[in-house]
Amino acid sequence: MTKMLRRDPRREWIARNRLHPEHASVLREQGEGAVSEWLGPSGVIRKNPRAIGFIGPSGIKRIDRSGAQQGGQATGSSHQAAQDSRRTVTIEAPAFLVAVVPELTGGRLSGHDKDLLGLARRLADADPERPGAVLAVIFGQHKGEGGGELKEQAFGEAGIDRLLHLEDDAYVGFAPEARLAALSTVERELAPRHWLLPDSPLGGADLGRRLALRLGERPATGVWQIESDTEALSGWRCTARGAAESLDIQRQLPRVALALAECAEPVDETRHAAEPLSLTTAVPRALSRIEDLGQVAVDPAGVALAEAEFILSGGNGVKDWDGFHHAAKVLGATEGASRVAVDDGYMARDRQVGATGTWVTARVYLAVGISGAIQHLQGIQSCDKVVAINMDPGCDMIKRADLAVIGEAAEILAALVAKVEQQRGGQRDAA
Amino acid sequence: MQPEHQGVAVTVLVSVGRHPLTGRARRADQDARGLELALGLEERLPGSRINLLHAGPRCEESESALRGYLGMGAGTGLEHLTLLEQPEGADAIPALAEHLASATPQLVITGARAERGEGSGLLPYALAEHLGWPLVNGLAAVEKVEHGVATLLQALPRGQRRRLQVRLPAIVSVDGAAPAPRQSAFGPARRAQLEVTPLAAERDHELAEWAMAPARKRPKRLKIIKSASARDRFKAAAAKAEGGSGQVLEGVSSEQGADAILKLLREEGVLPR
Ligand SMILES: Cc1cc2nc3c(=O)[nH]c(=O)nc-3n(C[C@H](O)[C@H](O)[C@H](O)COP(=O)(O)OP(=O)(O)OC[C@H]3O[C@@H](n4cnc5c(N)ncnc54)[C@H](O)[C@@H]3O)c2cc1C
């Protein structure tokens, strides 16, 4: 049933009359109904400042003049709105292709990849009459795929129109020859106008240089800016870093470019189709003269904290330090600590994470008994996944964490260690 | 197996470096690391031969920088450096490729990128493509060389290492992960020989067309919050911890908690196998 608006002149009058004995209770009711503005008897808009606003988390009344008057819920709904505000773009018949080979660290598009895709979009969308399509070539050998992060959705939002997913055992690990053969096939079939790769040690720096030489191009490396230039053959000019970062080289944008992080703004206003593509011919088997024997176990304690991939960090909540060290060993994690743990002498100074310690970049940061003071959170800004174990469900570390477990640290760590050891024991028996 | 047959012929490509502050010529850091790697290899595999190779102009400044490498060879078999003399601005790749094709070393070690000029790090790739040899980048160590196959450790980001086997002859490039170079001894550096071969120059025309300038500072990216309402923009600017998206497990047993953590660690693939 629709709610009909009925005016009650008597109540309105009480609401206006601050000296009326029922004034407060009527106002309270009106506050619920959000009647804070009405047309007065003489045609003038009347406002009741007491009926607007809401009680903030600290018990103080807050007035929000932006129009969204929901306090806590506002973020959720506005987030939704931001998602929906993306314009959907479909490019049916592209005039040309811009091929991107993202590095996909851990099976996800990295920040560097997204910047690169932003650059690709600039190249593709330069002429609205004849738009190009961005083609991403990905080698789907990554583990993280099963986790559901690698969705068409994420690709589309990063600005990918066509997606070529190449999957084969030959691309696993360090396989530059097999990947090069695949990219040469893409070149032969689809002939993209531009090839863009990230100039990053793990991803495109190696593959991109190989590709360029195979295609007989002289690539631009360390590109950090492009501008349109009508005199250039490709219509673009680029600025690239050279000579150990001490030179800026300005040249025409060649067909193959290796770009640095932050070379362009990532796509954030449009959503693209990420339509799957496949090759019509088979990729020829490349004779491999390089054999990957797999990663070597390195002593995690010897890895510098700033570049460790997996950090187990302990704070004031850790009581059983022997158990903590044992857990780090079993999990193969590099140890970190909050300042309190360091000040109390449980950990060495060089293990401190945070504003006055080390800024870490771990992919997984497991924080045990750390409250998440701002100085500590600053240090873990660029961590991918944060896991917290803490007794206090209200602490700031829980707000930052992707997964939080509320409970006694020592018990949970012990259970985790037991599970990992049990599994490893099982594997050894099976082997 | 006879130990004297184990030796490998190694050629280390060296360039003239540039001190990052003063801009003076010096040993290039990565090339010196490459030479250090080769010297370590020679200690372990007796009978190995190390040659140094450089293509470029010969002048007082570059010569003293190049002698810096020879000074590292004091007490080892390293004696001379082959200098393919070319004028400034000439393309070094054809000259080097030709020399390597005729000298036939088993292992060629280069730095990942030069400290002067274009510094694009293309040289090892161009040589590999010219010669048709396999190439491994980011070398950290050579573990062993046996029956024409080298076992190498490649440096990955985050201090990780990967073991690779490569059929020789091969080109390997080193960067900051390789062992730090030893000091260069002045006396042996002075006395060592430079073997100079003058070459006809092939000019690098493309390079000459490019505009080069000292590196500008890159603009810092601003955090742009695109939101219609001032309230959201303010909140985003003043936000302390971004929250809300994470999963919180409350009131579960420690077993269940450990299971959830284990699942995440496994998904991210950080647990050692
Ligand atoms: C100028 C300045 C610079 C600073 N720089 C840094 C810095 O670089 N790095 C840094 O870390 N700090 C820094 N600090 C200190 C920072 O402000 C905090 O004091 C510190 O980070 C708190 O450490 P904590 O979280 O380990 O301890 P606490 O804040 O005491 O938190 C302990 C947490 O453990 C939980 N807990 C307790 N018992 C258990 C249990 N049995 N099981 C599970 N959980 C449990 C509690 O609920 C609590 O959340 C700095 C401070 C200042 C003033």
Coordinates of C-alpha atoms in Angstrom, one line a residue, chain A residues 199-399:
Chain A
D199 CA 58.6 -3.0 -18.5
S200 CA 58.7 -5.0 -15.3
P201 CA 61.3 -7.6 -14.3
L202 CA 58.8 -10.5 -14.0
G203 CA 56.5 -9.7 -16.8
G204 CA 57.2 -7.9 -20.0
A205 CA 60.8 -6.6 -19.7
D206 CA 62.1 -9.9 -21.0
L207 CA 59.3 -11.1 -23.2
G208 CA 58.8 -7.7 -24.8
R209 CA 62.4 -7.3 -25.8
R210 CA 62.4 -10.8 -27.3
L211 CA 59.2 -10.1 -29.2
A212 CA 60.4 -6.8 -30.6
L213 CA 63.6 -8.4 -32.0
R214 CA 61.6 -11.3 -33.4
L215 CA 59.3 -8.8 -35.2
G216 CA 62.4 -6.8 -36.3
E217 CA 61.3 -3.7 -34.5
R218 CA 63.4 -1.4 -32.3
P219 CA 61.2 -1.0 -29.2
A220 CA 60.9 2.0 -27.0
T221 CA 61.7 0.9 -23.4
G222 CA 60.9 2.6 -20.2
V223 CA 58.2 4.6 -21.8
W224 CA 56.4 6.9 -19.3
Q225 CA 54.5 9.3 -21.4
I226 CA 52.9 9.5 -24.8
E227 CA 51.6 12.5 -26.7
S228 CA 49.9 12.7 -30.1
D229 CA 52.1 14.0 -32.8
T230 CA 50.9 14.5 -36.3
E231 CA 54.3 14.5 -37.8
A232 CA 55.2 11.0 -36.5
L233 CA 54.4 8.0 -38.6
S234 CA 52.4 6.3 -35.9
G235 CA 50.8 9.5 -34.9
W236 CA 52.3 9.4 -31.5
R237 CA 55.5 10.5 -29.8
C238 CA 56.8 9.0 -26.6
T239 CA 59.1 9.9 -23.8
A240 CA 61.2 7.1 -22.4
R241 CA 63.8 6.7 -19.7
G242 CA 67.4 5.8 -20.8
A243 CA 70.9 5.4 -19.5
A244 CA 70.2 4.2 -16.0
E245 CA 67.2 6.6 -15.5
S246 CA 69.4 9.6 -16.2
L247 CA 68.1 10.5 -19.7
D248 CA 64.7 11.3 -21.2
I249 CA 64.6 10.2 -24.8
Q250 CA 61.9 11.7 -27.1
R251 CA 61.1 9.7 -30.2
Q252 CA 58.3 8.4 -32.3
L253 CA 56.3 5.7 -30.7
P254 CA 57.4 2.4 -32.4
R255 CA 55.2 -0.6 -32.8
V256 CA 56.4 -2.3 -29.7
A257 CA 56.6 -0.3 -26.5
L258 CA 57.6 -1.3 -23.0
A259 CA 56.0 1.1 -20.5
L260 CA 56.7 1.9 -16.9
A261 CA 54.2 1.9 -14.1
E262 CA 52.0 5.1 -14.0
C263 CA 52.4 5.6 -17.8
A264 CA 48.7 6.5 -18.0
E265 CA 45.6 6.7 -15.8
P266 CA 43.8 3.3 -15.4
V267 CA 40.4 3.0 -17.0
D268 CA 37.7 4.0 -14.5
E269 CA 34.7 5.4 -16.4
T270 CA 33.9 2.7 -18.9
R271 CA 33.3 -1.0 -18.9
H272 CA 34.4 -3.1 -21.9
A273 CA 33.3 -6.4 -23.3
A274 CA 36.4 -8.5 -22.7
E275 CA 35.0 -10.8 -25.5
P276 CA 36.9 -14.1 -25.7
L277 CA 38.9 -14.7 -28.9
S278 CA 40.8 -17.7 -30.0
L279 CA 43.5 -18.4 -32.6
T280 CA 42.5 -20.3 -35.7
T281 CA 45.9 -21.9 -36.3
A282 CA 47.8 -23.9 -33.7
V283 CA 50.8 -22.4 -32.1
P284 CA 53.9 -24.1 -33.4
R285 CA 55.9 -26.0 -30.8
A286 CA 59.1 -24.2 -30.1
L287 CA 62.2 -26.2 -29.5
S288 CA 63.2 -25.2 -26.0
R289 CA 66.8 -24.9 -25.1
I290 CA 65.9 -23.6 -21.7
E291 CA 64.4 -25.9 -19.1
D292 CA 62.8 -24.6 -16.0
L293 CA 63.6 -26.8 -13.0
G294 CA 61.3 -24.9 -10.7
Q295 CA 61.7 -22.4 -7.9
V296 CA 64.4 -23.0 -5.3
A297 CA 63.5 -22.8 -1.7
V298 CA 65.2 -19.8 -0.2
D299 CA 65.6 -19.2 3.5
P300 CA 62.7 -16.8 4.2
A301 CA 64.6 -15.4 7.2
G302 CA 67.3 -14.2 4.8
V303 CA 64.9 -12.3 2.5
A304 CA 64.8 -8.6 3.1
L305 CA 61.6 -7.5 4.8
A306 CA 60.9 -4.9 2.2
E307 CA 60.7 -7.5 -0.6
A308 CA 59.4 -10.5 1.2
E309 CA 56.4 -12.1 -0.4
F310 CA 54.7 -13.5 2.7
I311 CA 55.2 -11.9 6.1
L312 CA 54.1 -13.3 9.4
S313 CA 54.0 -10.3 11.7
G314 CA 53.6 -10.3 15.5
G315 CA 52.6 -7.6 17.9
N316 CA 51.7 -7.1 21.5
G317 CA 49.1 -9.8 21.3
V318 CA 51.7 -12.5 20.8
K319 CA 52.5 -14.2 24.1
D320 CA 54.1 -17.4 22.9
W321 CA 57.1 -16.2 20.9
D322 CA 58.6 -19.7 20.5
G323 CA 55.4 -20.8 18.9
F324 CA 55.4 -17.7 16.7
H325 CA 59.0 -18.4 15.4
H326 CA 58.0 -22.0 14.8
A327 CA 55.0 -21.0 12.9
A328 CA 57.0 -18.7 10.7
K329 CA 59.4 -21.6 9.9
V330 CA 56.6 -24.0 9.1
L331 CA 54.7 -21.6 6.9
G332 CA 57.9 -20.4 5.2
A333 CA 57.1 -16.8 6.1
T334 CA 59.5 -13.9 6.7
E335 CA 59.1 -12.5 10.2
G336 CA 57.9 -9.0 10.9
A337 CA 56.8 -7.2 14.0
S338 CA 55.0 -4.1 15.3
R339 CA 56.9 -1.5 17.2
V340 CA 55.7 -2.7 20.6
A341 CA 57.0 -6.2 20.0
V342 CA 60.4 -4.7 19.0
D343 CA 60.5 -2.3 21.9
D344 CA 59.8 -5.1 24.3
G345 CA 62.8 -6.9 22.9
Y346 CA 61.0 -9.9 21.3
M347 CA 62.1 -9.0 17.8
A348 CA 65.1 -7.3 16.2
R349 CA 64.8 -3.6 15.2
D350 CA 65.2 -4.4 11.5
R351 CA 62.0 -6.5 11.6
Q352 CA 59.8 -3.6 12.5
V353 CA 57.0 -2.8 10.0
G354 CA 55.5 0.6 9.8
A355 CA 56.2 4.3 9.5
T356 CA 59.4 4.2 11.4
G357 CA 60.3 0.7 10.3
T358 CA 60.1 -0.9 6.9
W359 CA 57.4 -0.3 4.3
V360 CA 56.6 -3.7 3.1
T361 CA 55.1 -4.9 -0.2
A362 CA 54.2 -8.4 0.7
R363 CA 51.5 -10.3 -1.3
V364 CA 50.2 -11.8 1.9
Y365 CA 50.6 -10.1 5.3
L366 CA 49.5 -12.2 8.3
A367 CA 49.2 -9.9 11.3
V368 CA 49.0 -11.7 14.7
G369 CA 47.9 -9.7 17.7
I370 CA 48.5 -6.3 16.1
S371 CA 45.9 -3.6 16.7
G372 CA 46.6 -1.7 13.6
A373 CA 47.8 1.7 14.8
I374 CA 48.0 4.2 11.9
Q375 CA 51.8 4.1 12.0
H376 CA 51.7 0.4 11.5
L377 CA 49.0 0.5 8.8
Q378 CA 51.1 3.0 6.8
G379 CA 53.8 0.4 6.5
I380 CA 51.5 -2.2 5.0
Q381 CA 49.6 0.1 2.5
S382 CA 50.9 -1.7 -0.5
C383 CA 50.3 -5.3 0.7
D384 CA 47.8 -7.2 -1.4
K385 CA 46.0 -9.4 1.1
V386 CA 46.0 -8.8 4.8
V387 CA 45.0 -11.5 7.2
A388 CA 44.5 -10.6 10.9
I389 CA 44.3 -12.8 14.0
N390 CA 43.1 -10.7 16.9
M391 CA 41.0 -10.9 20.0
D392 CA 39.3 -7.5 19.5
P393 CA 36.8 -7.4 16.7
G394 CA 36.7 -3.6 16.7
C395 CA 40.3 -2.9 16.1
D396 CA 41.6 -1.1 13.0
M397 CA 43.6 -4.0 11.7
I398 CA 40.3 -5.9 11.3
K399 CA 39.0 -3.1 9.2

